[in-house]
PDB file of C-alpha atoms in Angstrom:
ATOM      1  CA  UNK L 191       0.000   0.000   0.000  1.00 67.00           C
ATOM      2  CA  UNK L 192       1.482   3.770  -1.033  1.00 87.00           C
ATOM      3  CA  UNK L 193       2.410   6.049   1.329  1.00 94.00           C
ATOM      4  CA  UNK L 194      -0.073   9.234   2.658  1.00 96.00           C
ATOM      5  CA  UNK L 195       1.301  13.151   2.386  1.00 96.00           C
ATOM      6  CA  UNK L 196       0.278  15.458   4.495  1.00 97.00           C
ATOM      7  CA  UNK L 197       1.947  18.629   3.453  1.00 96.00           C
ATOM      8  CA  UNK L 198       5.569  17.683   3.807  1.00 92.00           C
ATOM      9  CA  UNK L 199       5.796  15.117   5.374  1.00 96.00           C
ATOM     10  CA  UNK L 200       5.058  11.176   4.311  1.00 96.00           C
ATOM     11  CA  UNK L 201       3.334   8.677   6.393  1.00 97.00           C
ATOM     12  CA  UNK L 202       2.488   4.659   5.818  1.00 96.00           C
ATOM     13  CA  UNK L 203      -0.573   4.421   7.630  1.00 97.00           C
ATOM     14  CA  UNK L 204      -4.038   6.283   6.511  1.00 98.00           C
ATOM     15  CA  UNK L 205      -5.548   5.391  10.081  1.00 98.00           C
ATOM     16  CA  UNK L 206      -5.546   8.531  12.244  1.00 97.00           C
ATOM     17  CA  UNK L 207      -7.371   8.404  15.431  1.00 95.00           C
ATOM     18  CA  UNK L 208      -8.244  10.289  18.715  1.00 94.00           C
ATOM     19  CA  UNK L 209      -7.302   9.979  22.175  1.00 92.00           C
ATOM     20  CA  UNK L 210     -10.543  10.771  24.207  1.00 91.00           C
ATOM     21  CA  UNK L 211     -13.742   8.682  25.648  1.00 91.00           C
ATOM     22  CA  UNK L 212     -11.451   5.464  26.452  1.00 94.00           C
ATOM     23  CA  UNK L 213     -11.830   3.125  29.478  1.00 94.00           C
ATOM     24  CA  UNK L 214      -8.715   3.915  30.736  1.00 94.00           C
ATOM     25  CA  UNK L 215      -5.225   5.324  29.423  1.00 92.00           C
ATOM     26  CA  UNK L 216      -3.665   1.789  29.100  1.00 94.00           C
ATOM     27  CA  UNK L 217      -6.360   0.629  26.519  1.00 95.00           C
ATOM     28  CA  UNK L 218      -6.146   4.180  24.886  1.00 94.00           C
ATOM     29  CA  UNK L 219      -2.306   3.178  24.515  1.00 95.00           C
ATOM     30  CA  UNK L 220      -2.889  -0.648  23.172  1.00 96.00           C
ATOM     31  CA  UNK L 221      -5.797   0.450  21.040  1.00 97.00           C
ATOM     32  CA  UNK L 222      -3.382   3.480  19.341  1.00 96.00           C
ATOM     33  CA  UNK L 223      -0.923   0.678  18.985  1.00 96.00           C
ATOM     34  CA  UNK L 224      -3.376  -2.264  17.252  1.00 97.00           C
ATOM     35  CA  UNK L 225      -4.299   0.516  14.783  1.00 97.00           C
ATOM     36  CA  UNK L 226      -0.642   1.030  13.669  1.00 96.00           C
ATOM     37  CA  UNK L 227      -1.971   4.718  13.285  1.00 97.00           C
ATOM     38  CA  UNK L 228       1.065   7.060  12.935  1.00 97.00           C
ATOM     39  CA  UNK L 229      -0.847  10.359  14.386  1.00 97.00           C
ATOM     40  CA  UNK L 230      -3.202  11.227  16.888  1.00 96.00           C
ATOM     41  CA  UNK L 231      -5.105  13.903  17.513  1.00 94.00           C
ATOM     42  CA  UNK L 232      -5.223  15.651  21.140  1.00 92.00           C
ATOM     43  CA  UNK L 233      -7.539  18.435  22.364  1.00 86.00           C
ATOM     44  CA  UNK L 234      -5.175  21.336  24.010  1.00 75.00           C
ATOM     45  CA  UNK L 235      -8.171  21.982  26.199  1.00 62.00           C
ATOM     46  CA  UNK L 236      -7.422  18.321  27.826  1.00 49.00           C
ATOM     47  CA  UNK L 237      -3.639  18.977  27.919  1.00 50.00           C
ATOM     48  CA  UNK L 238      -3.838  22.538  28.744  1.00 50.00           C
ATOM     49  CA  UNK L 239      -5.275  21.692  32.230  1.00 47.00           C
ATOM     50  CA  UNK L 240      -2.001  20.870  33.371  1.00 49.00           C
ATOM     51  CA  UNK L 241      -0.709  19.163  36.823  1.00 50.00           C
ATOM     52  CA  UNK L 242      -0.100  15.656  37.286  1.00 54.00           C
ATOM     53  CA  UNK L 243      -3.079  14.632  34.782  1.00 56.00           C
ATOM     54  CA  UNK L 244      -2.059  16.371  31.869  1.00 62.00           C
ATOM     55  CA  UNK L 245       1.808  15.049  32.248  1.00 69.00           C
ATOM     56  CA  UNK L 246       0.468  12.437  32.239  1.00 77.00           C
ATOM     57  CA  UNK L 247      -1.497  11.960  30.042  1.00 78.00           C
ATOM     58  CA  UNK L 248       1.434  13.708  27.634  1.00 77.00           C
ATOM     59  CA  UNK L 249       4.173  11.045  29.083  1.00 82.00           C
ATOM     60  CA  UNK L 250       1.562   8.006  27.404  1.00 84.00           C
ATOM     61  CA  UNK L 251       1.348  10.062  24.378  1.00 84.00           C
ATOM     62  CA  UNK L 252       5.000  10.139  24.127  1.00 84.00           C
ATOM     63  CA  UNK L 253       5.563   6.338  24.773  1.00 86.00           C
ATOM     64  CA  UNK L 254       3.808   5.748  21.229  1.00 89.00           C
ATOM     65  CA  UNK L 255       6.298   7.670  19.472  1.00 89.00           C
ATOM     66  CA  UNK L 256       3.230   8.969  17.129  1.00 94.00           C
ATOM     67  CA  UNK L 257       2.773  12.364  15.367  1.00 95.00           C
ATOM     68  CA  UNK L 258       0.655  14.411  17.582  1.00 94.00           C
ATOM     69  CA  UNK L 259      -2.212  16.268  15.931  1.00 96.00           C
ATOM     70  CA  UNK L 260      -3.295  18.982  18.146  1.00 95.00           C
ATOM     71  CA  UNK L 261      -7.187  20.432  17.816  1.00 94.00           C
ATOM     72  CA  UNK L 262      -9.442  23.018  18.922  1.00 94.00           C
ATOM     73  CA  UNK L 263     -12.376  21.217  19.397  1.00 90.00           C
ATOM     74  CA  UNK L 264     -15.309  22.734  21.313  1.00 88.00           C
ATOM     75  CA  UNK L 265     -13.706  26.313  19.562  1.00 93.00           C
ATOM     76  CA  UNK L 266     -17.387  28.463  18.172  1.00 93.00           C
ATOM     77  CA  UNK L 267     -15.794  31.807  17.390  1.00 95.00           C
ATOM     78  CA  UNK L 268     -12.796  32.172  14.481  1.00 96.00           C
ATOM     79  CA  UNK L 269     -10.986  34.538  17.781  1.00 96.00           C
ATOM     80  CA  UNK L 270     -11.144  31.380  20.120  1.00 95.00           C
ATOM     81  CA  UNK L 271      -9.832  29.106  17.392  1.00 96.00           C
ATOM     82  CA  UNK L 272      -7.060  30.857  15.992  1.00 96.00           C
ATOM     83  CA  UNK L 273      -6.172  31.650  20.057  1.00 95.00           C
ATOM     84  CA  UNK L 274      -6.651  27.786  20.894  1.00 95.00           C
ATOM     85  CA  UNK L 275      -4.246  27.164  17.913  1.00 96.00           C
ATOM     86  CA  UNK L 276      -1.586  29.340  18.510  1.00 95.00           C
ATOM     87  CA  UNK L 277      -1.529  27.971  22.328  1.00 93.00           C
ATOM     88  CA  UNK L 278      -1.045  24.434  21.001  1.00 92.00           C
ATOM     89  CA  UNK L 279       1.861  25.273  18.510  1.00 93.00           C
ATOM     90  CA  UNK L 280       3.533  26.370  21.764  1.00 91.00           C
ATOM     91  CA  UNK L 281       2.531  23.515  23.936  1.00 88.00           C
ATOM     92  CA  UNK L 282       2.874  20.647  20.689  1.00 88.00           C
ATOM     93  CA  UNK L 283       6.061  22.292  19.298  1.00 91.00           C
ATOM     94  CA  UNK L 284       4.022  21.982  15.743  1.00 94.00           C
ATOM     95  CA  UNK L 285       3.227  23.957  13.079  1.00 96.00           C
ATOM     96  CA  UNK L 286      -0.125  20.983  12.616  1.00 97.00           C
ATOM     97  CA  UNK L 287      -3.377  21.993  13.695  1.00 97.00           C
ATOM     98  CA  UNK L 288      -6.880  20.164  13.121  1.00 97.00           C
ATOM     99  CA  UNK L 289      -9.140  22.915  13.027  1.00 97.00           C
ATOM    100  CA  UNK L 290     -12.760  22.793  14.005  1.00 95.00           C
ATOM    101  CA  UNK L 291     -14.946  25.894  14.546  1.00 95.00           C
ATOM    102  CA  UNK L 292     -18.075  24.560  15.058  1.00 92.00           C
ATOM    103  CA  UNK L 293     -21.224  26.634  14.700  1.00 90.00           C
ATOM    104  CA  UNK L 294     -24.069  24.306  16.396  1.00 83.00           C
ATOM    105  CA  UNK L 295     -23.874  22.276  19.897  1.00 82.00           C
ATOM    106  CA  UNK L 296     -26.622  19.637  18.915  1.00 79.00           C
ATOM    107  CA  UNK L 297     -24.860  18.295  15.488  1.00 81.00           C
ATOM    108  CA  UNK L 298     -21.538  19.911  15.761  1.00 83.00           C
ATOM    109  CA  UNK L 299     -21.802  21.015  12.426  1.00 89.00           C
ATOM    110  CA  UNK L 300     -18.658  23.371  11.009  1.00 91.00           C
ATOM    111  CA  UNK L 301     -18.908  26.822  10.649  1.00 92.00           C
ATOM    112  CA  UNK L 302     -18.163  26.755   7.618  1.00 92.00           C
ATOM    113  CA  UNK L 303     -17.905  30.427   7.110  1.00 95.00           C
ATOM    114  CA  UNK L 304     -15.523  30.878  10.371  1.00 95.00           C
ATOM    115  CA  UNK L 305     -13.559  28.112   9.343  1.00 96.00           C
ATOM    116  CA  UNK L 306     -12.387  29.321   5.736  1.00 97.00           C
ATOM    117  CA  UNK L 307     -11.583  32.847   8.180  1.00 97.00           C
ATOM    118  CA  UNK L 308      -9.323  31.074  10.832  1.00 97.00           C
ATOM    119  CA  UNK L 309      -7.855  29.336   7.998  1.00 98.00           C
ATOM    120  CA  UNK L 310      -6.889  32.300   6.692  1.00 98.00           C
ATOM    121  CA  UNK L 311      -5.537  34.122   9.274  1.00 98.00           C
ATOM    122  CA  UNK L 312      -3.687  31.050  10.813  1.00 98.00           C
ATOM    123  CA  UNK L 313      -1.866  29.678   7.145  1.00 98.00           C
ATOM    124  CA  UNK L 314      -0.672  33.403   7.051  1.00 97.00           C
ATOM    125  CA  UNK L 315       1.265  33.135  10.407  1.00 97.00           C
ATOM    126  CA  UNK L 316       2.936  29.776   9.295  1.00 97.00           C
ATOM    127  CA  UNK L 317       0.248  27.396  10.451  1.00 98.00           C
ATOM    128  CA  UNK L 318      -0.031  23.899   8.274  1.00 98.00           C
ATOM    129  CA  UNK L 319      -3.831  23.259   8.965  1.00 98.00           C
ATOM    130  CA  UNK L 320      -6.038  20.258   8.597  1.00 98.00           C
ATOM    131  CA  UNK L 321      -9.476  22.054   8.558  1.00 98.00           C
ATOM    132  CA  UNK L 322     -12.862  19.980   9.351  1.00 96.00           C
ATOM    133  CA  UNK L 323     -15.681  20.616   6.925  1.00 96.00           C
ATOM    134  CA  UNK L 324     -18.925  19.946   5.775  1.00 94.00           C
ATOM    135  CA  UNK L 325     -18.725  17.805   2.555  1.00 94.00           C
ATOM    136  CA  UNK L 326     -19.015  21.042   0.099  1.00 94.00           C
ATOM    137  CA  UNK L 327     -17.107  21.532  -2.815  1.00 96.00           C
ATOM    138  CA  UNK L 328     -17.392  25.489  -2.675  1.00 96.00           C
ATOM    139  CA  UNK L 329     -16.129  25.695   0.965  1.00 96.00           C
ATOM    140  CA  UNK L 330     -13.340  23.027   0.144  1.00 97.00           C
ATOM    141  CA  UNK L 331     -12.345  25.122  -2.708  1.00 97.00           C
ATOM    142  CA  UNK L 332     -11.940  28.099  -0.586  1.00 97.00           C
ATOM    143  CA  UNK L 333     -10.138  26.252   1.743  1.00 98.00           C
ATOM    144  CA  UNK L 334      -7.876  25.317  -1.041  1.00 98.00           C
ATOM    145  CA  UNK L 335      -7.458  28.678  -2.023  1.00 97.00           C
ATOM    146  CA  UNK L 336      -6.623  29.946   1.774  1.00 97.00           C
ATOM    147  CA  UNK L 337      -3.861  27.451   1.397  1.00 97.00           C
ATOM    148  CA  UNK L 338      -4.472  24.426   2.809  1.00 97.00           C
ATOM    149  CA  UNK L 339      -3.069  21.477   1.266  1.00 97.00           C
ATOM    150  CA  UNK L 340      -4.704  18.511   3.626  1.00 98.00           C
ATOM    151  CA  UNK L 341      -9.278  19.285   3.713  1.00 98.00           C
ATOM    152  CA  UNK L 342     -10.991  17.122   5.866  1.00 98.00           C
ATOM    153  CA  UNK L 343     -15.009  16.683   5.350  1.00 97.00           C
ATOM    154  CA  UNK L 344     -17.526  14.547   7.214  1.00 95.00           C
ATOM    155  CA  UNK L 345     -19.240  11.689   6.333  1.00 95.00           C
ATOM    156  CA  UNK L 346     -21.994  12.227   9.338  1.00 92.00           C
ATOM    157  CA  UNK L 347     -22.085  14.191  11.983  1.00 90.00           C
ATOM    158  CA  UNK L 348     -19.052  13.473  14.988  1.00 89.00           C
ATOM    159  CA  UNK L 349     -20.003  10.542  16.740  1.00 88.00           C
ATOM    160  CA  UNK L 350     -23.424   9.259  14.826  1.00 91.00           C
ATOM    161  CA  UNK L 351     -21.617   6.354  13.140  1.00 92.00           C
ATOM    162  CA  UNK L 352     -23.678   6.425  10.414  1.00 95.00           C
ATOM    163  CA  UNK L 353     -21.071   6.179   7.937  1.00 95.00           C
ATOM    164  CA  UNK L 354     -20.883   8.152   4.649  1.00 96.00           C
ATOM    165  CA  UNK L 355     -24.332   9.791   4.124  1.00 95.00           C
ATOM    166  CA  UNK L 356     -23.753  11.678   1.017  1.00 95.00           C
ATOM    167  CA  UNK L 357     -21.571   9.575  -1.580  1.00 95.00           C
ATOM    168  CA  UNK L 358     -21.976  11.491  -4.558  1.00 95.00           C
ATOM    169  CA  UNK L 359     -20.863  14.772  -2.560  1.00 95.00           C
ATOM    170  CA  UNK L 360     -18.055  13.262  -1.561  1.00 97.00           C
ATOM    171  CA  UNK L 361     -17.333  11.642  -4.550  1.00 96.00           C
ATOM    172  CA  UNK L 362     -17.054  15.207  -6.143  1.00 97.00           C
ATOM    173  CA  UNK L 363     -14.705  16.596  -3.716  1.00 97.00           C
ATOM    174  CA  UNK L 364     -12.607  13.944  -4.292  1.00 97.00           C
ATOM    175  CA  UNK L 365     -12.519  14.227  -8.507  1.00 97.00           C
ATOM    176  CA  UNK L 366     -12.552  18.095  -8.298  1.00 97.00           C
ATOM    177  CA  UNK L 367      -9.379  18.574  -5.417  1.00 97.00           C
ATOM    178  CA  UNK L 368      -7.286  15.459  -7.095  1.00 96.00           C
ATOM    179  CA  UNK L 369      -4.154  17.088  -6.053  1.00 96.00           C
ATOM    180  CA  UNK L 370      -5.406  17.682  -2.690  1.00 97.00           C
ATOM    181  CA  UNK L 371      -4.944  15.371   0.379  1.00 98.00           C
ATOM    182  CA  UNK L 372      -8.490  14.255   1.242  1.00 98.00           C
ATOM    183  CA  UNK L 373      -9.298  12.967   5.003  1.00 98.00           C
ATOM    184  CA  UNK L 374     -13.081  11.778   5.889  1.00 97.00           C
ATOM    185  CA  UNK L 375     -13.884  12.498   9.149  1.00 94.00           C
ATOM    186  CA  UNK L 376     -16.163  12.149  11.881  1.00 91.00           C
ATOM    187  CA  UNK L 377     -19.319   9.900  11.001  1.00 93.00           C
ATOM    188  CA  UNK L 378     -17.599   6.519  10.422  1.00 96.00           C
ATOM    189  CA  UNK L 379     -19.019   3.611  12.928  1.00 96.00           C
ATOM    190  CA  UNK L 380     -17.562   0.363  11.671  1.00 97.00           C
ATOM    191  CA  UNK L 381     -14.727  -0.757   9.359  1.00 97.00           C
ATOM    192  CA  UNK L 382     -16.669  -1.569   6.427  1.00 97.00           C
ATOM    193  CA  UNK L 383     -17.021   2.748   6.209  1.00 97.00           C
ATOM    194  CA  UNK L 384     -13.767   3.233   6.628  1.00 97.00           C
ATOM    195  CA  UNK L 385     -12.908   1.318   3.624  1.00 98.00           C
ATOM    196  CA  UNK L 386     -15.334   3.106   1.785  1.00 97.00           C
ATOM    197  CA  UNK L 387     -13.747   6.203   1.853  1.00 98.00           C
ATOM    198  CA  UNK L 388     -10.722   4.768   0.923  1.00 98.00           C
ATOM    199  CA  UNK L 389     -12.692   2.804  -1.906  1.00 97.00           C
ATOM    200  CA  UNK L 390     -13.650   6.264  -2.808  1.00 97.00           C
ATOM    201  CA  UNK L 391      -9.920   7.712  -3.446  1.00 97.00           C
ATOM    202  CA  UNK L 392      -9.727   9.303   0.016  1.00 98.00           C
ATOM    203  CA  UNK L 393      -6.279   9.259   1.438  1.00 98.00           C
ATOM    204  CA  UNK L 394      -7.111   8.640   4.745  1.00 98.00           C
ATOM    205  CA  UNK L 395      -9.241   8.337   7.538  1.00 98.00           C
ATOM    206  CA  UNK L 396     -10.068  10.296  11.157  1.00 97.00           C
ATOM    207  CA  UNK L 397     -11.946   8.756  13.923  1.00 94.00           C
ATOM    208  CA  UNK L 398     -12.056   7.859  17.901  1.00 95.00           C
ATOM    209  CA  UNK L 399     -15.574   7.019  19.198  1.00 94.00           C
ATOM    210  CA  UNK L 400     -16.060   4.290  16.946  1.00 96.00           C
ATOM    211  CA  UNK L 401     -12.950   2.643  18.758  1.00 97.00           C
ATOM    212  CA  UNK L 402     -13.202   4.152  21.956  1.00 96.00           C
ATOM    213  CA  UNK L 403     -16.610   3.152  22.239  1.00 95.00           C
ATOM    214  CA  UNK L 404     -16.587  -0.417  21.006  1.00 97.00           C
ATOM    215  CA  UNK L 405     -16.716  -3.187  24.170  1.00 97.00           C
ATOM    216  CA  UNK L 406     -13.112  -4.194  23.098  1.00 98.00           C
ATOM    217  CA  UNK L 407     -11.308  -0.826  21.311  1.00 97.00           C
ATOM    218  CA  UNK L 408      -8.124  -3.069  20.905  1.00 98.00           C
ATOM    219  CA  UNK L 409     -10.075  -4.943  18.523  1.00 98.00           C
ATOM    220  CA  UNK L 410     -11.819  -2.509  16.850  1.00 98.00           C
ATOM    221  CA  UNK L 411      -8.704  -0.398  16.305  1.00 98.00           C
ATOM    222  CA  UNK L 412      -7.257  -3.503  14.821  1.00 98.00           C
ATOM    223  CA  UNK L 413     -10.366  -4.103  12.632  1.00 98.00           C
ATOM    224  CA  UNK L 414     -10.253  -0.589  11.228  1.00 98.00           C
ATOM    225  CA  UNK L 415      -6.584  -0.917  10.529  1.00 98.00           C
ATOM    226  CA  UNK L 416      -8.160  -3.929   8.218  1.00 98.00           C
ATOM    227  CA  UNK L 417     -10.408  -1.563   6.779  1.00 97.00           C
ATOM    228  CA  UNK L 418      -8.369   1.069   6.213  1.00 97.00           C
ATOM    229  CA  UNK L 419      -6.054  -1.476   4.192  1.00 97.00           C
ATOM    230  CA  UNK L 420      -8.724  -3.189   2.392  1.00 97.00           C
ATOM    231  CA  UNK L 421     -10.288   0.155   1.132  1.00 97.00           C
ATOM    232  CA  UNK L 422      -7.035   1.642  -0.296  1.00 97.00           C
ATOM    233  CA  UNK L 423      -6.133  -1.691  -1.910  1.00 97.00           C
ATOM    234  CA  UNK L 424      -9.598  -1.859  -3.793  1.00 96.00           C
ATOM    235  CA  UNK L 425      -8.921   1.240  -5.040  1.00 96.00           C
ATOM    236  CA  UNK L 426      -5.112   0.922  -6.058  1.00 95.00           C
ATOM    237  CA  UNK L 427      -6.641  -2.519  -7.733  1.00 95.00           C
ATOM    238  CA  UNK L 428      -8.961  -0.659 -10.253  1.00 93.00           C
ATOM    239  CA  UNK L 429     -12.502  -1.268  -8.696  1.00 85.00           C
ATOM    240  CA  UNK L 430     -14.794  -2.534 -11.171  1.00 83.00           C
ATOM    241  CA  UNK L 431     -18.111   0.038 -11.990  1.00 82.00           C
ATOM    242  CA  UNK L 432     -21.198  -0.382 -11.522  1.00 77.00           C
ATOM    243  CA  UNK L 433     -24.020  -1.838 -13.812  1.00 75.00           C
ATOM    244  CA  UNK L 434     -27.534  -1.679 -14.351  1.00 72.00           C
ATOM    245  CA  UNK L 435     -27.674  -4.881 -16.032  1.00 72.00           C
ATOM    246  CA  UNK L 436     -26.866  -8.588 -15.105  1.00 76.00           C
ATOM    247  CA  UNK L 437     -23.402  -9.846 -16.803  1.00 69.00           C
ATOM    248  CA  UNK L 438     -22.541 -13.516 -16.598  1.00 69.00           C
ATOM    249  CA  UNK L 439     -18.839 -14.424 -15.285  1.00 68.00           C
ATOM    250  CA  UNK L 440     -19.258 -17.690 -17.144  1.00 65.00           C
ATOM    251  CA  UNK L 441     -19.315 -16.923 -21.139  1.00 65.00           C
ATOM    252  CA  UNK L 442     -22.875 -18.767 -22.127  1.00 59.00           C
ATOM    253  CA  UNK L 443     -20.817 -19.292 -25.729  1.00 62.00           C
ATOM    254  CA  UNK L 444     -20.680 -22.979 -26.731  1.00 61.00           C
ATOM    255  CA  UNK L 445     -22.495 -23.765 -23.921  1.00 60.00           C
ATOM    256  CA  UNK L 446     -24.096 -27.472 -24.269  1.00 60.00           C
ATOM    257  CA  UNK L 447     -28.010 -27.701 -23.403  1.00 57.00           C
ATOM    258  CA  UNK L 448     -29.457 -31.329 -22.822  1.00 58.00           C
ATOM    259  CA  UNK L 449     -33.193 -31.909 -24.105  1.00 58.00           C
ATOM    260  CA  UNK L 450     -34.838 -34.493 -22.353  1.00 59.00           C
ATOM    261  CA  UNK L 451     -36.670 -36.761 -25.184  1.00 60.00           C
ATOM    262  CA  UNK L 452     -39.784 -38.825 -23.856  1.00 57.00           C
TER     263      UNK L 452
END
């Protein structure tokens, strides 16, 4: 399976994942581990709290030896996101930041109209962002032209695991921004979605309560790891398209037919 850019910098796995809502930090560790994932994302407002939990909590993040993807989840104004992000360039010693202003509590749907603005304003001070959007082509295109070189749409709102709800949508990103590093997130529930996306063209996958959620989120980070592979194989393989009509795998050519004489 090829290798995954985001901006500079080349990865193996297409797995990323998130480090909340586990049972406990040891599972968080194994389950980061069975995915193979090579980044993680990590909300500064969970770090940021400082004392002994957020060292450590920090300390287990450094025993994976990962690529840490800092957020600003829970951010709802383009001021407290671009603040949020500059705080965890400081803390994270990155330029990487997943950015999420979100603009309603119940579905946690992007803003997408503060989001291309902190884009903006944060690719200008040196910022390499990875910006979470609705699956529209005209707000991915202005994301594009903000600069960002990674976009990373939903399939479903965070958390529903209802998979990818609109295909065709984000089957268009995908053939309009081919140059573009394409993430789904948020949405996906079980494996079989993951390699959907990936069926799709995507480059990669985001989750964490599909894993951290599941009764055993070693195994599920394992299974999606499957997924993940599957998906990008299939679609490095050449998947076949889809007909309307019935096409026999056995040629019906020279074919012998018995009668039955009484």
């Amino acid at each position: 399976m090829s290798t995954v850019k985001f901006y500079d910098r080349e990865f193996s796995s297409r797995l990323l994942i998130g480090t909340a809502l586990y049972p406990s930090p040891k599972i968080m560790q194994d389950a980061i581990r069975a995915s193979e994932s090579q980044i993680v994302t990590v909300s500064l407002r969970r770090e940021s709290a400082g004392g002994r939990t957020g060292d450590a909590f920090w300390s287990l993040i450094r025993e994976l030896d990962v690529t840490v993807l800092p957020n600003t989840a829970g951010c709802k104004t383009v001021r407290e996101a671009v603040t949020t992000a500059k705080l965890a360039r400081e803390l994270f010693g990155t330029p990487w930041v997943k950015l999420e202003v979100i603009a309603d509590n119940d579905t946690l749907q992007p803003d997408v109209v503060g989001l291309v603005e902190a884009a903006t304003i944060l690719i200008k001070d040196g910022f390499e962002v990875f910006p979470y959007c609705t699956d529209d082509l005209g707000v991915a295109m202005r994301l594009v032209d903000a600069g960002c070189k990674v976009v990373m749409p939903w399939a479903a709102p965070i958390g529903s695991a209802k998979g990818i709800t609109n295909r065709d949508g984000l089957r268009l990103l995908r053939d309009r921004l081919p140059d573009i590093t394409l993430v789904v997130d948020a949405g996906l529930g079980a494996p079989s979605h993951a390699a959907h996306a990936l069926e799709l063209g995507y480059d990669a996958v985001l989750l964490n309560t599909a894993i951290a959620k599941a009764d055993d989120p070693v195994a599920m980070a394992n299974a999606f790891r499957l997924g993940v592979e599957a998906g990008r194989t299939a679609f490095e393989a050449g998947l076949m398209d889809a007909r309307d009509f019935a096409s026999p795998s056995t040629p019906v050519v020279g074919t012998p037919f018995w009668h039955v004489v009484s």
